[in-house]
Tab-separated table of C-alpha atoms in Angstrom:
chain	number	residue	atom	x	y	z
I	1	SER	CA	-36.797	69.717	74.809
I	2	GLN	CA	-35.772	70.707	78.329
I	3	GLN	CA	-36.065	68.119	81.029
I	4	GLY	CA	-35.631	70.214	84.129
I	5	GLU	CA	-38.216	72.577	85.462
I	6	GLU	CA	-37.230	75.121	88.099
I	7	ASP	CA	-39.648	76.619	90.552
I	8	PRO	CA	-40.272	79.464	91.183
I	9	GLN	CA	-39.540	81.206	87.883
I	10	ALA	CA	-38.628	84.363	89.797
I	11	LEU	CA	-37.735	85.062	93.412
I	12	SER	CA	-37.123	88.378	95.154
I	13	ILE	CA	-35.640	88.536	98.660
I	14	GLN	CA	-33.669	90.891	100.857
I	15	GLU	CA	-30.020	90.505	101.772
I	16	GLY	CA	-29.510	88.134	104.651
I	17	GLU	CA	-32.569	86.031	103.872
I	18	ASN	CA	-32.383	82.483	102.579
I	19	ALA	CA	-33.379	81.606	99.025
I	20	THR	CA	-34.786	78.218	98.069
I	21	MET	CA	-35.346	77.084	94.512
I	22	ASN	CA	-36.586	73.736	93.324
I	23	CYS	CA	-35.990	71.617	90.278
I	24	SER	CA	-38.004	68.712	88.924
I	25	TYR	CA	-36.938	66.373	86.155
I	26	LYS	CA	-38.471	63.540	84.201
I	27	THR	CA	-36.071	60.663	83.605
I	28	SER	CA	-33.524	58.740	85.676
I	29	ILE	CA	-30.257	60.597	86.057
I	30	ASN	CA	-26.588	60.011	86.797
I	31	ASN	CA	-25.928	63.439	88.315
I	32	LEU	CA	-27.697	66.712	88.896
I	33	GLN	CA	-25.827	69.993	88.778
I	34	TRP	CA	-26.692	73.570	89.619
I	35	TYR	CA	-25.316	76.494	87.649
I	36	ARG	CA	-25.511	80.264	88.068
I	37	GLN	CA	-25.685	82.742	85.216
I	38	ASN	CA	-25.259	86.446	85.629
I	39	SER	CA	-27.136	88.567	83.117
I	40	GLY	CA	-25.992	87.850	79.579
I	41	ARG	CA	-22.940	85.869	80.617
I	42	GLY	CA	-21.735	82.273	80.710
I	43	LEU	CA	-22.700	79.689	83.295
I	44	VAL	CA	-20.748	79.140	86.482
I	45	HIS	CA	-20.813	75.680	88.011
I	46	LEU	CA	-21.982	75.695	91.621
I	47	ILE	CA	-22.385	72.133	92.807
I	48	LEU	CA	-22.875	68.576	91.561
I	49	ILE	CA	-24.831	65.903	93.407
I	50	ARG	CA	-24.727	62.286	92.335
I	51	SER	CA	-27.836	60.153	92.056
I	52	ASN	CA	-26.820	58.094	95.111
I	53	GLU	CA	-26.385	61.187	97.290
I	54	ARG	CA	-29.191	62.896	99.187
I	55	GLU	CA	-27.602	66.111	100.378
I	56	LYS	CA	-24.498	68.138	99.673
I	57	HIS	CA	-23.055	71.366	101.032
I	58	SER	CA	-20.669	73.916	99.600
I	59	GLY	CA	-20.157	77.139	101.526
I	60	ARG	CA	-23.534	78.883	101.715
I	61	LEU	CA	-25.100	76.376	99.319
I	62	ARG	CA	-27.066	73.314	100.278
I	63	VAL	CA	-28.444	70.935	97.673
I	64	THR	CA	-30.819	68.070	98.253
I	65	LEU	CA	-31.832	65.345	95.837
I	66	ASP	CA	-34.876	63.077	96.028
I	67	THR	CA	-34.663	60.583	93.184
I	68	SER	CA	-37.997	58.983	94.129
I	69	LYS	CA	-39.712	62.319	93.491
I	70	LYS	CA	-37.293	63.306	90.717
I	71	SER	CA	-36.650	66.614	92.382
I	72	SER	CA	-33.852	68.709	93.824
I	73	SER	CA	-33.628	71.894	95.817
I	74	LEU	CA	-30.942	74.553	96.102
I	75	LEU	CA	-30.771	76.602	99.278
I	76	ILE	CA	-28.639	79.735	99.428
I	77	THR	CA	-28.244	80.911	103.014
I	78	ALA	CA	-27.565	84.478	104.149
I	79	SER	CA	-28.015	85.825	100.622
I	80	ARG	CA	-26.032	88.763	99.274
I	81	ALA	CA	-26.737	91.256	96.505
I	82	ALA	CA	-23.993	89.499	94.504
I	83	ASP	CA	-26.140	86.334	94.468
I	84	THR	CA	-28.530	88.087	92.066
I	85	ALA	CA	-28.508	85.864	88.975
I	86	SER	CA	-30.390	83.105	87.192
I	87	TYR	CA	-29.992	79.625	88.598
I	88	PHE	CA	-30.328	76.497	86.484
I	89	CYS	CA	-30.444	72.834	87.333
I	90	ALA	CA	-28.969	70.462	84.784
I	91	THR	CA	-29.233	66.708	84.560
I	92	ASP	CA	-27.430	64.081	82.542
I	93	ALA	CA	-29.908	61.342	81.838
I	94	VAL	CA	-29.008	57.675	82.206
I	95	SER	CA	-30.563	57.094	78.804
I	96	ASN	CA	-28.188	59.514	77.100
I	97	SER	CA	-25.655	57.898	74.880
I	98	GLY	CA	-23.403	60.843	75.561
I	99	TYR	CA	-23.049	63.397	78.280
I	100	ALA	CA	-25.317	66.220	77.158
I	101	LEU	CA	-26.792	68.219	79.989
I	102	ASN	CA	-30.510	68.953	80.052
I	103	PHE	CA	-31.291	72.351	81.550
I	104	GLY	CA	-34.463	73.826	82.913
I	105	LYS	CA	-35.633	77.362	82.226
I	106	GLY	CA	-34.077	78.650	85.415
I	107	THR	CA	-35.056	80.648	88.467
I	108	SER	CA	-34.312	84.359	88.363
I	109	LEU	CA	-33.162	85.489	91.825
I	110	LEU	CA	-33.083	89.145	92.865
I	111	VAL	CA	-31.433	90.008	96.173
I	112	THR	CA	-32.018	93.582	97.253
I	113	PRO	CA	-29.802	95.402	99.785
Z	1	ASP	CA	-6.150	77.167	84.283
Z	2	THR	CA	-7.373	79.914	82.012
Z	3	GLY	CA	-10.920	78.587	81.651
Z	4	VAL	CA	-12.962	78.143	78.492
Z	5	SER	CA	-12.712	81.032	76.062
Z	6	GLN	CA	-14.938	81.921	73.125
Z	7	ASP	CA	-14.484	84.304	70.237
Z	8	PRO	CA	-16.078	86.572	69.239
Z	9	ARG	CA	-18.177	87.584	72.237
Z	10	HIS	CA	-20.706	89.346	70.042
Z	11	LYS	CA	-21.611	88.994	66.381
Z	12	ILE	CA	-24.142	90.930	64.343
Z	13	THR	CA	-24.813	89.656	60.855
Z	14	LYS	CA	-27.351	89.979	58.090
Z	15	ARG	CA	-29.703	87.172	57.217
Z	16	GLY	CA	-28.170	84.826	54.679
Z	17	GLN	CA	-24.563	85.405	55.750
Z	18	ASN	CA	-22.306	82.713	57.186
Z	19	VAL	CA	-20.783	83.028	60.648
Z	20	THR	CA	-18.126	81.051	62.488
Z	21	PHE	CA	-17.482	80.920	66.210
Z	22	ARG	CA	-14.439	79.571	67.993
Z	23	CYS	CA	-14.117	77.827	71.353
Z	24	ASP	CA	-10.896	77.086	73.229
Z	25	PRO	CA	-11.519	74.576	76.021
Z	26	ILE	CA	-9.582	74.094	79.233
Z	27	SER	CA	-6.306	72.618	78.025
Z	28	GLU	CA	-6.452	69.115	79.481
Z	29	HIS	CA	-10.164	68.596	78.786
Z	30	ASN	CA	-10.945	66.028	76.122
Z	31	ARG	CA	-14.708	66.589	75.867
Z	32	LEU	CA	-16.142	69.728	74.287
Z	33	TYR	CA	-19.808	70.718	73.999
Z	34	TRP	CA	-21.844	73.338	72.156
Z	35	TYR	CA	-25.143	74.652	73.508
Z	36	ARG	CA	-27.565	77.319	72.343
Z	37	GLN	CA	-29.502	79.572	74.688
Z	38	THR	CA	-32.374	81.841	73.712
Z	39	LEU	CA	-33.816	84.592	75.863
Z	40	GLY	CA	-35.595	83.316	78.958
Z	41	GLN	CA	-34.609	79.706	78.353
Z	42	GLY	CA	-31.945	77.387	79.639
Z	43	PRO	CA	-29.159	76.188	77.357
Z	44	GLU	CA	-30.050	73.499	74.821
Z	45	PHE	CA	-27.523	70.905	73.734
Z	46	LEU	CA	-26.307	71.044	70.139
Z	47	THR	CA	-23.337	68.695	69.821
Z	48	TYR	CA	-20.308	67.263	71.580
Z	49	PHE	CA	-16.835	65.990	70.798
Z	50	GLN	CA	-14.555	63.560	72.504
Z	51	ASN	CA	-11.100	64.538	71.314
Z	52	GLU	CA	-11.590	65.171	67.568
Z	53	ALA	CA	-14.567	62.846	67.136
Z	54	GLN	CA	-18.052	64.348	67.000
Z	55	LEU	CA	-20.047	61.768	68.924
Z	56	GLU	CA	-23.499	63.242	69.286
Z	57	LYS	CA	-25.656	65.807	67.521
Z	58	SER	CA	-28.980	67.209	68.590
Z	59	ARG	CA	-31.873	67.379	66.169
Z	60	LEU	CA	-31.626	71.136	66.740
Z	61	LEU	CA	-28.455	71.044	64.663
Z	62	SER	CA	-29.855	71.539	61.164
Z	63	ASP	CA	-27.775	70.961	58.054
Z	64	ARG	CA	-26.875	74.660	58.082
Z	65	PHE	CA	-24.827	74.059	61.225
Z	66	SER	CA	-21.461	72.348	61.237
Z	67	ALA	CA	-18.957	71.899	64.021
Z	68	GLU	CA	-15.373	70.744	63.939
Z	69	ARG	CA	-12.600	69.991	66.381
Z	70	PRO	CA	-9.775	69.152	63.981
Z	71	LYS	CA	-6.933	68.469	66.398
Z	72	GLY	CA	-8.906	67.668	69.497
Z	73	SER	CA	-8.202	71.091	70.960
Z	74	PHE	CA	-10.183	74.162	69.865
Z	75	SER	CA	-13.529	73.839	68.093
Z	76	THR	CA	-15.431	75.901	65.561
Z	77	LEU	CA	-19.164	76.172	65.019
Z	78	GLU	CA	-20.276	77.475	61.638
Z	79	ILE	CA	-23.775	78.558	60.707
Z	80	GLN	CA	-24.442	78.912	57.006
Z	81	ARG	CA	-27.191	81.068	55.499
Z	82	THR	CA	-28.137	82.504	58.865
Z	83	GLU	CA	-31.786	83.075	59.715
Z	84	GLN	CA	-33.322	85.408	62.275
Z	85	GLY	CA	-34.237	82.379	64.369
Z	86	ASP	CA	-30.546	81.656	64.812
Z	87	SER	CA	-30.233	84.709	67.042
Z	88	ALA	CA	-29.148	83.333	70.416
Z	89	MET	CA	-26.236	82.925	72.797
Z	90	TYR	CA	-23.942	80.086	71.715
Z	91	LEU	CA	-22.181	78.507	74.665
Z	92	CYS	CA	-19.214	76.186	74.664
Z	93	ALA	CA	-18.289	73.906	77.561
Z	94	SER	CA	-15.541	71.410	78.234
Z	95	SER	CA	-14.986	68.541	80.640
Z	96	LEU	CA	-12.509	65.840	81.536
Z	97	ALA	CA	-13.841	62.460	80.498
Z	98	ASN	CA	-12.052	60.217	82.945
Z	99	ARG	CA	-13.775	61.509	86.066
Z	100	PRO	CA	-16.758	59.599	87.490
Z	101	GLN	CA	-18.701	62.783	88.103
Z	102	GLU	CA	-18.275	65.031	85.171
Z	103	THR	CA	-18.547	68.765	85.572
Z	104	GLN	CA	-18.881	70.838	82.426
Z	105	TYR	CA	-17.168	74.236	82.538
Z	106	PHE	CA	-18.721	76.902	80.373
Z	107	GLY	CA	-17.232	79.762	78.418
Z	108	PRO	CA	-18.675	83.290	78.348
Z	109	GLY	CA	-20.642	82.613	75.169
Z	110	THR	CA	-20.978	84.256	71.767
Z	111	ARG	CA	-24.101	86.353	71.364
Z	112	LEU	CA	-25.375	86.252	67.781
Z	113	LEU	CA	-27.874	88.716	66.345
Z	114	VAL	CA	-29.178	88.080	62.860
Z	115	LEU	CA	-30.817	91.104	61.266
């Protein structure tokens, strides 16, 4: 079963606008990661935020984490057509004996020129 | 750093046939993972190795599935007696175990279609 749940399922914006997607999860985590997947391809790691961190930046990406609400958000600023992809949050649960990542169903982002 | 590679990228097979996929992780990575992704879903964990030891298996991994990592480097995933429900993208990832925050790096995937 998938722990994460991204919201919205689909998002359509114009170039230059900001895109915000949210992720909720169910159990306590060690880390939360965001990945991007272009159509039919493998996943590209974007950013990792640890459970004791609240906010992290990487280029045009900003991730927040609220462990009390079990939620995270990914903000992409000044979006580009090349940002069109599916975005997944992935968590590794504290209860895991190993390091398997639990993914949500993803947010499909379309950036139009 | 050549990244994680997977072979083949695409596989079409008939129901009942056996298929084998290969994954070559990033060279210094000692952890290797297999995931399965169906259309419109996120990846689902199948199994993982630390070096050559298979340490965890998902309940998704039926007895028709077997994975190996014989020398702690590349890994193979075999599906016996394939079924149409096995049609999916099979993703491999690797990571370095001695980091406190562990990023998994994914390969391009093998897309399987069972007719």
